[in-house]
Tab-separated table of C-alpha atoms in Angstrom:
chain	number	residue	atom	x	y	z
A	16	MET	CA	0.000	0.000	0.000
A	17	GLU	CA	1.364	3.416	-0.933
A	18	LYS	CA	2.035	5.804	1.948
A	19	ALA	CA	-0.564	8.355	0.759
A	20	GLU	CA	-3.257	5.675	0.524
A	21	LEU	CA	-2.330	4.399	3.978
A	22	ALA	CA	-2.547	7.944	5.373
A	23	ARG	CA	-6.008	8.445	3.893
A	24	LYS	CA	-7.251	5.134	5.287
A	25	ILE	CA	-5.842	5.781	8.760
A	26	ARG	CA	-7.379	9.243	8.764
A	27	SER	CA	-10.810	8.145	7.531
A	28	ILE	CA	-11.031	5.245	9.981
A	29	SER	CA	-9.479	6.645	13.131
A	30	LEU	CA	-9.746	10.448	13.200
A	31	LEU	CA	-12.635	11.377	15.475
A	32	ARG	CA	-14.021	14.898	15.904
A	33	GLY	CA	-15.524	16.185	19.127
A	34	ARG	CA	-14.202	17.139	22.547
A	35	PHE	CA	-11.577	14.796	23.952
A	36	LYS	CA	-9.335	14.865	26.993
A	37	LEU	CA	-5.875	13.571	26.093
A	38	ARG	CA	-3.494	11.668	28.389
A	39	SER	CA	-1.529	14.919	28.712
A	40	GLY	CA	-4.636	16.515	30.244
A	41	LYS	CA	-5.114	18.826	27.273
A	42	ILE	CA	-8.511	19.144	25.609
A	43	SER	CA	-8.567	18.486	21.873
A	44	SER	CA	-11.187	18.895	19.158
A	45	PHE	CA	-9.950	15.690	17.523
A	46	TYR	CA	-8.713	12.283	18.633
A	47	TRP	CA	-6.775	9.542	16.875
A	48	ASP	CA	-8.444	6.281	17.909
A	49	LYS	CA	-5.453	4.020	17.399
A	50	TYR	CA	-7.468	0.904	18.135
A	51	ARG	CA	-9.342	1.496	14.903
A	52	PHE	CA	-6.178	1.164	12.818
A	53	GLU	CA	-4.383	-1.348	15.045
A	54	SER	CA	-7.310	-3.776	14.987
A	55	ARG	CA	-7.597	-3.997	11.188
A	56	PRO	CA	-5.196	-6.587	9.772
A	57	GLU	CA	-4.734	-4.935	6.368
A	58	LEU	CA	-3.924	-1.553	7.934
A	59	LEU	CA	-1.752	-2.994	10.678
A	60	GLU	CA	0.235	-4.982	8.106
A	61	ALA	CA	0.815	-1.873	5.959
A	62	ILE	CA	1.765	0.205	9.016
A	63	LEU	CA	4.259	-2.418	10.202
A	64	GLU	CA	5.829	-2.648	6.751
A	65	LYS	CA	6.429	1.116	6.749
A	66	MET	CA	7.515	1.253	10.416
A	67	GLN	CA	10.262	-1.298	9.767
A	68	LYS	CA	11.959	1.352	7.640
A	69	LEU	CA	12.074	3.700	10.658
A	70	LEU	CA	14.127	1.319	12.796
A	71	PRO	CA	17.731	2.115	13.729
A	72	ALA	CA	20.430	-0.146	12.315
A	73	SER	CA	21.301	-1.799	15.615
A	74	PHE	CA	19.241	-2.628	18.708
A	75	HIS	CA	18.298	-5.642	20.816
A	76	LYS	CA	14.582	-5.409	21.594
A	77	PHE	CA	11.379	-3.471	21.170
A	78	ALA	CA	9.721	-1.830	24.170
A	79	ALA	CA	5.996	-1.136	23.993
A	80	MET	CA	4.073	1.067	26.377
A	81	GLU	CA	0.819	-0.437	27.552
A	82	LEU	CA	-1.623	-0.607	25.779
A	83	GLY	CA	-1.513	1.020	22.358
A	84	GLY	CA	2.101	0.227	21.487
A	85	ILE	CA	1.758	-3.490	22.183
A	86	PRO	CA	0.126	-4.599	18.890
A	87	LEU	CA	2.692	-2.561	16.942
A	88	ALA	CA	5.725	-3.875	18.838
A	89	THR	CA	4.433	-7.444	18.683
A	90	GLY	CA	3.937	-7.134	14.924
A	91	LEU	CA	7.419	-5.667	14.465
A	92	SER	CA	8.813	-8.465	16.619
A	93	LEU	CA	7.210	-11.052	14.347
A	94	LYS	CA	8.576	-9.304	11.246
A	95	THR	CA	12.139	-8.801	12.530
A	96	GLY	CA	12.669	-11.688	14.941
A	97	LYS	CA	13.589	-9.237	17.735
A	98	ASP	CA	12.101	-9.760	21.199
A	99	CYS	CA	9.591	-7.429	22.852
A	100	LEU	CA	9.348	-5.867	26.253
A	101	TYR	CA	6.047	-4.620	27.606
A	102	VAL	CA	6.253	-1.553	29.829
A	103	ARG	CA	3.588	-0.881	32.430
A	104	LYS	CA	2.674	2.620	33.563
A	105	THR	CA	3.325	1.431	37.108
A	106	ALA	CA	4.697	-1.834	38.426
A	107	LYS	CA	2.019	-4.301	39.407
A	108	ASN	CA	1.705	-5.081	43.110
A	109	TYR	CA	1.382	-8.864	42.733
A	110	GLY	CA	3.215	-11.719	41.025
A	111	THR	CA	6.627	-10.603	39.772
A	112	ARG	CA	5.903	-6.931	40.520
A	113	ASN	CA	7.689	-6.008	37.302
A	114	LEU	CA	7.480	-2.655	35.599
A	115	VAL	CA	9.002	-4.102	32.420
A	116	GLU	CA	7.739	-7.522	31.334
A	117	GLY	CA	9.453	-9.923	28.972
A	118	GLY	CA	12.934	-10.361	30.402
A	119	PHE	CA	16.024	-8.327	29.569
A	120	ASN	CA	19.670	-7.857	30.400
A	121	LYS	CA	21.377	-4.695	31.557
A	122	ASP	CA	22.811	-2.594	28.708
A	123	GLU	CA	20.446	-3.947	26.063
A	124	LYS	CA	19.425	-1.284	23.570
A	125	VAL	CA	15.668	-1.009	23.071
A	126	VAL	CA	13.516	0.886	20.593
A	127	VAL	CA	10.312	2.270	22.083
A	128	VAL	CA	7.259	1.692	19.878
A	129	GLU	CA	4.218	3.932	20.271
A	130	ASP	CA	1.016	4.578	18.387
A	131	VAL	CA	0.368	8.310	18.810
A	132	ILE	CA	2.755	10.833	20.385
A	133	THR	CA	1.364	14.113	21.734
A	134	THR	CA	3.618	15.562	24.446
A	135	ALA	CA	5.391	12.226	25.095
A	136	GLY	CA	4.936	12.755	28.835
A	137	GLN	CA	4.228	9.115	29.693
A	138	VAL	CA	6.821	7.899	27.184
A	139	CYS	CA	9.526	10.109	28.754
A	140	SER	CA	8.569	8.869	32.218
A	141	SER	CA	8.729	5.237	31.092
A	142	ILE	CA	12.078	5.796	29.349
A	143	ARG	CA	13.538	7.217	32.560
A	144	GLN	CA	12.295	4.149	34.441
A	145	MET	CA	13.729	1.758	31.831
A	146	ARG	CA	17.087	3.532	32.034
A	147	THR	CA	17.039	3.131	35.823
A	148	LEU	CA	16.694	-0.615	35.220
A	149	GLY	CA	19.803	-0.589	33.007
A	150	LEU	CA	18.265	-0.475	29.538
A	151	ILE	CA	19.674	1.810	26.852
A	152	VAL	CA	16.910	3.870	25.254
A	153	GLU	CA	17.739	6.365	22.500
A	154	ASP	CA	15.090	5.783	19.821
A	155	VAL	CA	11.306	6.079	19.728
A	156	ILE	CA	9.152	5.260	16.709
A	157	CYS	CA	5.453	5.984	16.318
A	158	VAL	CA	2.647	5.947	13.778
A	159	ILE	CA	1.432	9.533	14.343
A	160	ASP	CA	3.228	12.539	15.815
A	161	ARG	CA	0.574	15.099	16.765
A	162	GLN	CA	3.329	17.750	16.729
A	163	GLN	CA	2.473	19.073	20.171
A	164	GLY	CA	5.890	18.963	21.812
A	165	GLY	CA	6.579	15.241	21.944
A	166	ARG	CA	9.635	15.339	19.689
A	167	GLU	CA	11.144	18.209	21.666
A	168	ASN	CA	10.456	16.524	25.015
A	169	LEU	CA	12.085	13.311	23.806
A	170	GLU	CA	15.123	15.232	22.558
A	171	LYS	CA	15.490	16.789	26.030
A	172	ILE	CA	16.053	13.314	27.469
A	173	GLY	CA	18.380	12.226	24.668
A	174	CYS	CA	15.964	10.339	22.414
A	175	SER	CA	15.164	10.723	18.747
A	176	LEU	CA	11.654	10.324	17.330
A	177	ALA	CA	10.911	8.757	13.963
A	178	CYS	CA	7.269	8.838	12.920
A	179	LEU	CA	5.359	7.321	10.055
A	180	PHE	CA	3.161	10.429	9.796
A	181	THR	CA	3.016	13.891	11.317
A	182	MET	CA	-0.299	15.680	11.771
A	183	GLU	CA	0.784	18.173	9.126
A	184	GLU	CA	1.507	15.376	6.665
A	185	LEU	CA	-1.839	13.656	7.297
A	186	GLU	CA	-3.691	16.941	6.744
A	187	ARG	CA	-1.735	17.700	3.571
A	188	ILE	CA	-2.416	14.251	2.107
A	189	ALA	CA	-6.123	14.585	2.946
A	190	GLN	CA	-6.283	17.978	1.202
A	191	ASP	CA	-4.466	16.618	-1.857
A	192	LYS	CA	-7.281	14.113	-2.296
A	193	ASP	CA	-10.086	16.675	-1.930
């Protein structure tokens, strides 16, 4: 699937209009419902194909934030043969009490996989926690960058962001069709 066609499909299926409170606490007149594109096999397959091209040359594992990044990281894991880690917002208080699930060794380099980045507040917090556990985190990839400070916040903690689409790009592609 061509990138422009993929952008149009993602936009038509998952862009919702209304009044939405984002994880950052901000109110938005639109919302990207990632579950609408992550739950459709033909879209997920096309997204994963394009996301593979965003990956750095060398790393050990993927790290997915619960919940939205998990289908993407799992799909990339299947495509590349690299293991996944699943990162909780907070460590569970039963069982293993792990914050990061999946098993890892100190000094392994991980690529964080996300669906939509707004301010990257939770992602930055999770990266700091992963670093405390001994993981090396320098790269984040996502499907959509809402262009609301996420890239800049990630850069402040020493991470780069590679996105499949920016908001500006999705809007431009939509206008090109009209």
